[in-house]
mmCIF file of C-alpha atoms and ligand atoms in Angstrom:
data_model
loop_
_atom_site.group_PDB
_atom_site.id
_atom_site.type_symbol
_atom_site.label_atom_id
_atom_site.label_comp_id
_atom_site.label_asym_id
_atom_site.label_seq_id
_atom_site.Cartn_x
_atom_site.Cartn_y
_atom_site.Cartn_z
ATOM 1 C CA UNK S 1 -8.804 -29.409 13.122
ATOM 2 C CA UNK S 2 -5.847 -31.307 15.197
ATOM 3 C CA UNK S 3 -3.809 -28.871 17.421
ATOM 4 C CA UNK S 4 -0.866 -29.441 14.890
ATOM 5 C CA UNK S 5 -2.597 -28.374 12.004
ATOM 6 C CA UNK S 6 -0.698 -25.819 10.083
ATOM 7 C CA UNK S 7 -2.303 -21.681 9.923
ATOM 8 C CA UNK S 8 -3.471 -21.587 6.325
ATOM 9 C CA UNK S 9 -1.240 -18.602 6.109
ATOM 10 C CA UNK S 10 1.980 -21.114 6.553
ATOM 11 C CA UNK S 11 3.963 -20.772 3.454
ATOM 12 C CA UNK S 12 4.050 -24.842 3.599
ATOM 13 C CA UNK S 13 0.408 -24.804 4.063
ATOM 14 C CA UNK S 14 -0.612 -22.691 0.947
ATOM 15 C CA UNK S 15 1.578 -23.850 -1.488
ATOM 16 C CA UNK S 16 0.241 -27.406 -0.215
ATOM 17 C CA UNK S 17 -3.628 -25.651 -0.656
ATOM 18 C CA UNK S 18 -2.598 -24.183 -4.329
ATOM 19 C CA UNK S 19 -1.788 -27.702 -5.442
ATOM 20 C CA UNK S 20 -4.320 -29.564 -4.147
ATOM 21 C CA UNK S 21 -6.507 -27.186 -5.993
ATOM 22 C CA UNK S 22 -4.066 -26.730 -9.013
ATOM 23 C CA UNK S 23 -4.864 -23.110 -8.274
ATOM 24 C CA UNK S 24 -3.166 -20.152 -10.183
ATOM 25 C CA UNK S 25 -3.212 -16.942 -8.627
ATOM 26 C CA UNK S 26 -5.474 -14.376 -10.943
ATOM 27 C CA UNK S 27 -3.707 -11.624 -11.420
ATOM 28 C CA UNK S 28 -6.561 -9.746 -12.899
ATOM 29 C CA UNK S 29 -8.591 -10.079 -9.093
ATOM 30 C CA UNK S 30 -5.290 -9.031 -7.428
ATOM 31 C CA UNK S 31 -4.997 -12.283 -6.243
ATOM 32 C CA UNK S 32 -1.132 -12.205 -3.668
ATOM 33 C CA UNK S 33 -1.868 -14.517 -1.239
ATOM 34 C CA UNK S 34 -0.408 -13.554 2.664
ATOM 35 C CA UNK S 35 2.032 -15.988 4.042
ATOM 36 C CA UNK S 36 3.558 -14.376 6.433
ATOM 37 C CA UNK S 37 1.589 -14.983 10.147
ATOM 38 C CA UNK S 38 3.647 -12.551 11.831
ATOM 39 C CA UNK S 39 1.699 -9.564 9.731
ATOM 40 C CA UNK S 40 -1.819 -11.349 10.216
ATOM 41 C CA UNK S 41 -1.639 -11.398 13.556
ATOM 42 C CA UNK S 42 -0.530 -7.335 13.424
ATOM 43 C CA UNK S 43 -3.269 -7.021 11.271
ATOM 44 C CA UNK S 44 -6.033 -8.484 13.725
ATOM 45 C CA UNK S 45 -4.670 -6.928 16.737
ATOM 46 C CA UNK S 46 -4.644 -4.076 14.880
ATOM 47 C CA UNK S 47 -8.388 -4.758 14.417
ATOM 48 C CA UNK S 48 -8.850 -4.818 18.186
ATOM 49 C CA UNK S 49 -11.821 -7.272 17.382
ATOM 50 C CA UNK S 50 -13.635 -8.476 20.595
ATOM 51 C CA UNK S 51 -15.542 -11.818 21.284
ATOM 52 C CA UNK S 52 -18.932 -9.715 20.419
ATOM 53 C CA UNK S 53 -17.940 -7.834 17.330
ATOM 54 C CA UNK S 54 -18.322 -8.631 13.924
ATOM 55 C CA UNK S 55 -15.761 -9.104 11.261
ATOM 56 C CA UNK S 56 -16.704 -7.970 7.579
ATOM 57 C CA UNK S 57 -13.621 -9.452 5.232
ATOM 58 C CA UNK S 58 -13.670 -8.374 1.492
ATOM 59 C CA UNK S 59 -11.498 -10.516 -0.535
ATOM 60 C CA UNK S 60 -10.866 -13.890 1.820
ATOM 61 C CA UNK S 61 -8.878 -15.805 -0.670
ATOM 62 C CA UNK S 62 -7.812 -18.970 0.225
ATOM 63 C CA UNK S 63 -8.614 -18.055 3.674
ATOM 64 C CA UNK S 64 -5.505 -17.332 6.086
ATOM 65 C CA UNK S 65 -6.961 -13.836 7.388
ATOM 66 C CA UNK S 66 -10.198 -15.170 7.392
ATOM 67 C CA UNK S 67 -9.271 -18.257 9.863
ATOM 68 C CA UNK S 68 -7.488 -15.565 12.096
ATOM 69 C CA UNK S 69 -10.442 -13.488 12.261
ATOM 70 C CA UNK S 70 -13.147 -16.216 12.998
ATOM 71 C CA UNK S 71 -10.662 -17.279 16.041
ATOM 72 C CA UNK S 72 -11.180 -13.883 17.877
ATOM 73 C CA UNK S 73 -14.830 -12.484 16.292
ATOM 74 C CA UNK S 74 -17.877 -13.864 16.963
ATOM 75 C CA UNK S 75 -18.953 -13.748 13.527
ATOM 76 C CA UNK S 76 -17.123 -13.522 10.141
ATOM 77 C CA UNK S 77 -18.870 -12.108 7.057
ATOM 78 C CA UNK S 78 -16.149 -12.585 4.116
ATOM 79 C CA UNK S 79 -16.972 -11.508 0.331
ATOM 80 C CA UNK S 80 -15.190 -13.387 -2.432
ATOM 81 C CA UNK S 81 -15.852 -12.655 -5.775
ATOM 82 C CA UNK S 82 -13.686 -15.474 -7.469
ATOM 83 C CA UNK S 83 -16.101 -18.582 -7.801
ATOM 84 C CA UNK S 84 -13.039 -20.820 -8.060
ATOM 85 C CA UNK S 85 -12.381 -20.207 -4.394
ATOM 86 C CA UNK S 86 -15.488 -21.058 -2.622
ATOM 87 C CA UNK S 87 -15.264 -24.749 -2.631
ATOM 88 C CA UNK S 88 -11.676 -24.037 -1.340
ATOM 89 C CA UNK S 89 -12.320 -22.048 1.258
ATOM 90 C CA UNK S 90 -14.923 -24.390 2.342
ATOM 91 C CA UNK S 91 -12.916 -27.062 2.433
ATOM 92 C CA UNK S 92 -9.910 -24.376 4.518
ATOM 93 C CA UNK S 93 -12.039 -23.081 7.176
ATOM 94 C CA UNK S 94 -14.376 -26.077 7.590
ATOM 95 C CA UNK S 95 -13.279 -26.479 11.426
ATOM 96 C CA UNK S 96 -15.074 -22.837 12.063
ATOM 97 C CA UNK S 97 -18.796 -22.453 12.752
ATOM 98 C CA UNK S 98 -18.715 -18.181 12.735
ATOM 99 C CA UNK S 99 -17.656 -17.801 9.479
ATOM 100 C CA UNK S 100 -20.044 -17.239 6.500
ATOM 101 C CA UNK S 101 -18.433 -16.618 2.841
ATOM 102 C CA UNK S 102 -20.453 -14.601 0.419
ATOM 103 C CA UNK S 103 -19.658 -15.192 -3.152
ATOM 104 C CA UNK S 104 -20.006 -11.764 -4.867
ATOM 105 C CA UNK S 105 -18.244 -8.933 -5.934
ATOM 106 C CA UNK S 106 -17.889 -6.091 -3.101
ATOM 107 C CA UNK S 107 -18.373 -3.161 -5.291
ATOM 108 C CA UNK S 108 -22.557 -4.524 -6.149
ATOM 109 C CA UNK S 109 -23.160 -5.306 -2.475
ATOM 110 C CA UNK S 110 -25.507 -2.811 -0.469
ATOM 111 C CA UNK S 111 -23.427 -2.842 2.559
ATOM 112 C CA UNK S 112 -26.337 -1.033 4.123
ATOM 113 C CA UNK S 113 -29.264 -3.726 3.236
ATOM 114 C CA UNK S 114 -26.636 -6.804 3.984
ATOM 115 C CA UNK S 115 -26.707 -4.823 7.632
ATOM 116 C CA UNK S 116 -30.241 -4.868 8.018
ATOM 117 C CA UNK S 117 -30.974 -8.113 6.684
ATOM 118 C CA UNK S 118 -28.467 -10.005 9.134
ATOM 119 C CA UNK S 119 -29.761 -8.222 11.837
ATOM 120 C CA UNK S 120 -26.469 -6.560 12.666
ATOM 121 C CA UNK S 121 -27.757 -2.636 13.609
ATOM 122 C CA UNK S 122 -26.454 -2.220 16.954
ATOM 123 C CA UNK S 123 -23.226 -3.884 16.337
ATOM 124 C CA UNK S 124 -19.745 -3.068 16.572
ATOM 125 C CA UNK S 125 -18.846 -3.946 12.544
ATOM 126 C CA UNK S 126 -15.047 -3.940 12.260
ATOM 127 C CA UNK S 127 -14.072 -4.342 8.099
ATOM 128 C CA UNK S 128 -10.810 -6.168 7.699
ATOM 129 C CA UNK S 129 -9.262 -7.274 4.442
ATOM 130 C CA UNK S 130 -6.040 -7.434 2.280
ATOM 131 C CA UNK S 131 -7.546 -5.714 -0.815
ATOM 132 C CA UNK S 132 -7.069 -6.184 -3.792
ATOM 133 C CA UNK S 133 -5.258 -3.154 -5.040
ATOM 134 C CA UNK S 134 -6.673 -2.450 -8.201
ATOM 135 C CA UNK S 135 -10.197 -1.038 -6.671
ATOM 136 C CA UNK S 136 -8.614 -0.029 -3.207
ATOM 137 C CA UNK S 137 -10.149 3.439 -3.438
ATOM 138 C CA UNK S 138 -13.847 2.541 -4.557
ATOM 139 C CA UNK S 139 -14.125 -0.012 -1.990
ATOM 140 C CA UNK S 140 -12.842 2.006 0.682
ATOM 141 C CA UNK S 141 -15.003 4.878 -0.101
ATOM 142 C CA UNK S 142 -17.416 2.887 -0.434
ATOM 143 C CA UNK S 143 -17.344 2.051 3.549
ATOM 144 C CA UNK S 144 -16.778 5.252 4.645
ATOM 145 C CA UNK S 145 -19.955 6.805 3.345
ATOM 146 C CA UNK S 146 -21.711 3.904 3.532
ATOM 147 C CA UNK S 147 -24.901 4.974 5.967
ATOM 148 C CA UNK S 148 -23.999 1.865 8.753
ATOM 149 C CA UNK S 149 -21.279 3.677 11.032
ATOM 150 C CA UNK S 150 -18.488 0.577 10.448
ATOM 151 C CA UNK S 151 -16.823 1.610 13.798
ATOM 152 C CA UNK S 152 -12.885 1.181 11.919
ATOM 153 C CA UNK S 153 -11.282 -0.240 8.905
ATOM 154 C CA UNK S 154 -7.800 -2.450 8.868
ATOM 155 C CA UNK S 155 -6.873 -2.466 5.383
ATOM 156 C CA UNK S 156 -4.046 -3.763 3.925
ATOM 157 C CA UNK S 157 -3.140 -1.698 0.874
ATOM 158 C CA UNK S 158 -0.807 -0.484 -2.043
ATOM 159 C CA UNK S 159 2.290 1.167 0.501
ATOM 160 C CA UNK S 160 1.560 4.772 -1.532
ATOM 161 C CA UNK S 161 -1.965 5.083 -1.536
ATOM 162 C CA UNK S 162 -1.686 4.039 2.282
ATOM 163 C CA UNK S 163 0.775 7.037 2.149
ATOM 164 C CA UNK S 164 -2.071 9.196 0.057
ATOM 165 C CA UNK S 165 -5.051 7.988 2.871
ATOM 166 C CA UNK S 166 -2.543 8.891 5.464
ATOM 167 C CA UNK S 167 -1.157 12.178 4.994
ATOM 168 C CA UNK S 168 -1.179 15.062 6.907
ATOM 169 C CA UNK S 169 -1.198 19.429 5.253
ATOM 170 C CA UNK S 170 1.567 20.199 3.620
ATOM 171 C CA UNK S 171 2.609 16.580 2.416
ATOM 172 C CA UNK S 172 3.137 15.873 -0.906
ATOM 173 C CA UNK S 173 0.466 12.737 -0.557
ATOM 174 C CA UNK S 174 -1.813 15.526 0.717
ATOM 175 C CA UNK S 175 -4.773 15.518 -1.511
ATOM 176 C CA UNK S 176 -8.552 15.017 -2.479
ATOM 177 C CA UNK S 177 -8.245 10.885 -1.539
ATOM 178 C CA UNK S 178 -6.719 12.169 1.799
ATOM 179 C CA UNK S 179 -9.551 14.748 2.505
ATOM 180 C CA UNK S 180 -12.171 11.792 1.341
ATOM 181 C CA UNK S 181 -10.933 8.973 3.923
ATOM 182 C CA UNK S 182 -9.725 11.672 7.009
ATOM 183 C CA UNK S 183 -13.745 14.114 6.699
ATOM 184 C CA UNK S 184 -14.689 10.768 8.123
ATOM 185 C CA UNK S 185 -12.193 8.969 9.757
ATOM 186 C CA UNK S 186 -8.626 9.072 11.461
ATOM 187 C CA UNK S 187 -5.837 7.600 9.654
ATOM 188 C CA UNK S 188 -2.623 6.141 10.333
ATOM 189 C CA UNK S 189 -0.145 3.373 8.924
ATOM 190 C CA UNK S 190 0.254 0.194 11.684
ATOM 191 C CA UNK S 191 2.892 -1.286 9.279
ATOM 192 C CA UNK S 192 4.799 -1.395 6.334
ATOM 193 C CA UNK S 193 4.874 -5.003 4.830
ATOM 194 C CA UNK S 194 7.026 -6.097 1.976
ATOM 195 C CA UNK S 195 6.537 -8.036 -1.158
ATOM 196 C CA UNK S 196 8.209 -11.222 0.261
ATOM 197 C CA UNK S 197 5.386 -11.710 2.624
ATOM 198 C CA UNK S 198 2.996 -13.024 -0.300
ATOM 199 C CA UNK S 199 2.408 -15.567 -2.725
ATOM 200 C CA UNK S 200 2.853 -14.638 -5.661
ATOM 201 C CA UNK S 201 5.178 -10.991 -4.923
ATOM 202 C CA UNK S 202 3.060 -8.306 -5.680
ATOM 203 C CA UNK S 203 5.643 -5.615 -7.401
ATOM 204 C CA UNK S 204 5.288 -3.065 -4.935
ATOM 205 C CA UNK S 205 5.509 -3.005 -1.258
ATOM 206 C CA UNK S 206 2.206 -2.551 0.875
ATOM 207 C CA UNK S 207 0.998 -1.184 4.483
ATOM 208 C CA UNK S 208 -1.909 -1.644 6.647
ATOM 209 C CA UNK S 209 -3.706 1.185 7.248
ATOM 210 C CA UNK S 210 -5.923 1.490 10.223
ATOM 211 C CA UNK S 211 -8.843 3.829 9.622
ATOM 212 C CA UNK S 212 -11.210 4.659 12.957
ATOM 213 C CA UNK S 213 -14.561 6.235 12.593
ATOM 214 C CA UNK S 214 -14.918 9.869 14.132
ATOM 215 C CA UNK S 215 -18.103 10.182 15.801
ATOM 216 C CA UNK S 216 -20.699 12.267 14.083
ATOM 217 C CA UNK S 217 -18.714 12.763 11.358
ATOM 218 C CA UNK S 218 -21.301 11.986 8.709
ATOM 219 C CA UNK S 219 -23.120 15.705 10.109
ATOM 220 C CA UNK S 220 -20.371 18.151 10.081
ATOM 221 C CA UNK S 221 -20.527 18.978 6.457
ATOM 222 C CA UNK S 222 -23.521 21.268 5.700
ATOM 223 C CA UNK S 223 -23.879 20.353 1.561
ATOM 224 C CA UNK S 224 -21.241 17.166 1.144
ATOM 225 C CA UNK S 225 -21.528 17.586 -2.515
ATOM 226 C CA UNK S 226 -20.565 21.210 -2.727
ATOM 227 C CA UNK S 227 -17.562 19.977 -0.524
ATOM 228 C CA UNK S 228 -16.607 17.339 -2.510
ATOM 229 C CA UNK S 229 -16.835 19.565 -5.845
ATOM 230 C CA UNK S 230 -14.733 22.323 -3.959
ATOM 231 C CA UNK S 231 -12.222 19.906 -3.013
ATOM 232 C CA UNK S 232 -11.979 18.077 -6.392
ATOM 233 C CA UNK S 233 -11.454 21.632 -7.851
ATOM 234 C CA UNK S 234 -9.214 22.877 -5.472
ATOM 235 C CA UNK S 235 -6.678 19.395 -6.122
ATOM 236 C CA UNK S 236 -7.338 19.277 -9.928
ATOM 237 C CA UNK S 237 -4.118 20.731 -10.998
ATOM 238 C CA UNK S 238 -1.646 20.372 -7.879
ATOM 239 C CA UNK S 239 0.845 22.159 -9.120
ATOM 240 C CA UNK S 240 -0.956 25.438 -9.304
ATOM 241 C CA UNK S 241 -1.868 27.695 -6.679
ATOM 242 C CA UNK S 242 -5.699 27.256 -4.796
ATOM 243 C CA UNK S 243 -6.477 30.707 -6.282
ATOM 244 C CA UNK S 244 -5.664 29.298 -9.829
ATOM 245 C CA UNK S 245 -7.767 26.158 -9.541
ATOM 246 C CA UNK S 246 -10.868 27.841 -7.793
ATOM 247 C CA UNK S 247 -10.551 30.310 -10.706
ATOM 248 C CA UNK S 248 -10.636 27.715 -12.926
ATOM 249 C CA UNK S 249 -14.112 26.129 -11.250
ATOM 250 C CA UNK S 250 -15.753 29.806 -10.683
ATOM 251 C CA UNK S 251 -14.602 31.823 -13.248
ATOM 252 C CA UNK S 252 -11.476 33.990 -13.860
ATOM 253 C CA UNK S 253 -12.866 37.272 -13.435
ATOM 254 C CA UNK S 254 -11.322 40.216 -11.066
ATOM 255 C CA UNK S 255 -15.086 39.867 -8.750
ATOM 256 C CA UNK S 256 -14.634 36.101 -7.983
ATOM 257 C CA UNK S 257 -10.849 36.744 -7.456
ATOM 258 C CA UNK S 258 -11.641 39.371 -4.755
ATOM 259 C CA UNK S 259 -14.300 37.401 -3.334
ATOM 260 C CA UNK S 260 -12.010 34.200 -3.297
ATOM 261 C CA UNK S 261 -9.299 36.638 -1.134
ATOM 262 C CA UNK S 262 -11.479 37.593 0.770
ATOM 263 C CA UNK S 263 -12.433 34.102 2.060
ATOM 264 C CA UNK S 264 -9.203 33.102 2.075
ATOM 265 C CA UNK S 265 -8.732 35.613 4.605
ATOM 266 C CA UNK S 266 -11.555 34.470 6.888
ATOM 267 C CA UNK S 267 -10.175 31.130 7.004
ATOM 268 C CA UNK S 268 -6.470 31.591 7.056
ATOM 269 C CA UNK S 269 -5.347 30.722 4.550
ATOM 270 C CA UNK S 270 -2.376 32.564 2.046
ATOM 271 C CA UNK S 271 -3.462 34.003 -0.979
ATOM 272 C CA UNK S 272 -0.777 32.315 -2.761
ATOM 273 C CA UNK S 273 -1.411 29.155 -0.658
ATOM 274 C CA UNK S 274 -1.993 25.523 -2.372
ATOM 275 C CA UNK S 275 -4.120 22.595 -1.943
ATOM 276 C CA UNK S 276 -2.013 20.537 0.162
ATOM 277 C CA UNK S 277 -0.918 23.249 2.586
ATOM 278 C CA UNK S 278 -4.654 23.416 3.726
ATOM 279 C CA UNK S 279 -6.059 21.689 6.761
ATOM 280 C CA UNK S 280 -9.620 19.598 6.420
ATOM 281 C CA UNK S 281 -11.158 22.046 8.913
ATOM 282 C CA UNK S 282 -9.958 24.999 6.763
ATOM 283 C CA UNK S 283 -11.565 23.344 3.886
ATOM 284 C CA UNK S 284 -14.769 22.812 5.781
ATOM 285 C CA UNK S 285 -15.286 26.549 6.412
ATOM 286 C CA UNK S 286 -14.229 27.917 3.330
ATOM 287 C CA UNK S 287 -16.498 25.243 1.486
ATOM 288 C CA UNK S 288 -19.255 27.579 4.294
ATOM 289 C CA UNK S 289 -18.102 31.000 3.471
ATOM 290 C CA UNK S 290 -17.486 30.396 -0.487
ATOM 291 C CA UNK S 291 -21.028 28.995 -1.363
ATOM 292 C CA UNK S 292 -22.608 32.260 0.814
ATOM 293 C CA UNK S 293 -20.008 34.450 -1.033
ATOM 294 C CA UNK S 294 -19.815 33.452 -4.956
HETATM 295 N N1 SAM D 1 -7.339 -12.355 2.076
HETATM 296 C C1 SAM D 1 -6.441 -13.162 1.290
HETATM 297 C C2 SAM D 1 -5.051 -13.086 1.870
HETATM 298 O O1 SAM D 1 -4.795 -12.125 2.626
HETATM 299 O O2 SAM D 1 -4.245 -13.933 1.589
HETATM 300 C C3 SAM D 1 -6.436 -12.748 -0.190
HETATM 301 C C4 SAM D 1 -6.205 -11.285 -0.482
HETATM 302 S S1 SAM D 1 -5.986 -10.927 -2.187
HETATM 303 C C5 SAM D 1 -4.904 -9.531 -2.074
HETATM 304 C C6 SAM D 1 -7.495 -10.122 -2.678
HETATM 305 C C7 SAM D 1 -8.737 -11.005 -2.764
HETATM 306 O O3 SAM D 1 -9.838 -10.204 -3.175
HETATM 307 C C8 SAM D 1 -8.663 -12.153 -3.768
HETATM 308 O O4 SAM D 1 -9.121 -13.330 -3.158
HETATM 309 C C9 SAM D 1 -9.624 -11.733 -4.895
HETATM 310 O O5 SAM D 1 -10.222 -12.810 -5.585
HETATM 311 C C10 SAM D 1 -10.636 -10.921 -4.117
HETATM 312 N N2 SAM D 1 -11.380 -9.926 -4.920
HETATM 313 C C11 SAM D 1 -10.943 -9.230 -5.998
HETATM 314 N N3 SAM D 1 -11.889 -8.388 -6.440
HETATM 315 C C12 SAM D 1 -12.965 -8.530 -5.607
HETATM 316 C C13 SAM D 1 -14.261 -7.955 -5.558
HETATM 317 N N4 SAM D 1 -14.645 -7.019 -6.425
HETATM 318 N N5 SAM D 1 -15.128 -8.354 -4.580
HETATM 319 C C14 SAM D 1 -14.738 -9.308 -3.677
HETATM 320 N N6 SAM D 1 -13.529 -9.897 -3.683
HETATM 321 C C15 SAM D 1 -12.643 -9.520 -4.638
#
């Protein structure tokens, strides 16, 4: 690559790539392209990746975030599911020697085994990406409870379900995705980016969201999937009352009610309280006291 080489992320530069390639954006793979460098580079330092750490991409593209991560990591693992783009990106980011692009679909890859058989336990695995929107949620669950402790996720997602991952009690975004992500990991936005900053506009506006991994996390719950059944239950109708929706999962009768009130009371919370008004560590003790109790 000559020093004046253009960032693939230059709006000059990918239009010149999509051409060359008489490339159409699929819709279908949420394929909006970044263009604006300003927002990658917020988006990698954002990453904090060191010289030693590993970079795990998920949706590369024609390869602007990719390039930007291979500059600072010392190794880039990207996973493209679109087999148009892999001679493409090939061709993009042939001047880097760190960067190895995968082409299969995230959601089928054992994140755990791809660990092992690289050779990466011990690492410091930072996941960036711009994902594609319409599986969002199933790929970033998929990370968090995936066994290999990635140390933080930079994702670049739909603005509201960045607003959903995000959210703190008595928000309106407060809610069983927010309890999923924040169990495991801290959340906040780095940025709001707009629709301009792509090729082609996605219709809504996006943010990165930086997600860091709290330490031992992965311990604290005693029976996960008693949690996660008490927490779907306690969000599945959001505008009624906690009461009404554990009700709903145990039973209406005047013993479970009683019972219910009386854990309520051991963790603080109002009998008349909802969802989204309690706090994660409330919801960890009362998942405790309500499986002894009922
Ligand atoms: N990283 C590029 C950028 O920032 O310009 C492209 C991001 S684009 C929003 C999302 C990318 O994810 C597309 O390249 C798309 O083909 C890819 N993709 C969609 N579904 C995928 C899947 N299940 N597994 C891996 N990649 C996928």
């Amino acid at each position: 690559m000559t020093q004046s080489r253009l960032s693939i992320a230059d709006p000059i530069r990918t239009n010149d790539i999509m051409r060359k390639y008489k490339l159409r954006a699929k819709k279908s793979l949420g394929q909006n392209f970044l263009t604006n460098e300003k927002v990658l580079d917020d988006i990698v330092d954002a990453s904090g990746l060191q010289s030693d750490e590993i970079a795990i991409e998920i949706g590369p593209g024609i390869g602007a975030l990719t390039e930007k991560l291979a500059q600072v990591a010392q190794q880039v693992y990207a996973f493209e599911i679109d087999d148009t783009l892999i001679p493409i990106l090939k061709d993009t980011l042939s001047y880097y020697d760190n960067i190895e692009v995968i082409n299969e679909d995230i959601l089928k890859v054992d994140l755990d085994q791809f660990v092992k058989d690289h050779h990466l336990e011990g690492k410091t695995i930072k996941v960036v990406a711009n994902l594609p929107y319409y599986i969002t949620t199933p790929i970033m669950l998929n990370l968090i409870n995936s066994d290999y402790p990635f140390q933080s996720l930079v994702l670049m997602m739909q603005k509201e379900v960045a607003e959903r991952v995000t959210a703190k009690p008595g928000h309106r975004e407060y809610g069983s995705l927010t309890i999923a992500v924040q169990t495991r990991m801290t959340a906040r936005i780095d940025r709001i980016v707009g629709a301009k900053s792509f090729i082609p506009r996605p219709k809504v506006d996006s943010a990165v969201a930086v997600l860091d991994r709290i330490p031992d996390s992965k311990n604290d719950i005693e029976d996960p999937k008693y949690f996660h059944k008490l927490i779907r239950s306690s969000f599945a109708h959001k505008r009624k009352s906690l009461m009404n929706n554990l009700l709903n999962w145990q039973g209406r009768t005047d013993e479970n009610r009683d019972k219910i009130k009386a854990v309520f009371e051991k963790c603080g919370i109002a009998e008349n309280a909802r969802g989204e008004q309690v706090s994660i560590e409330q919801f960890k003790q009362m998942a405790v006291e309500l499986k002894k109790t009922i």
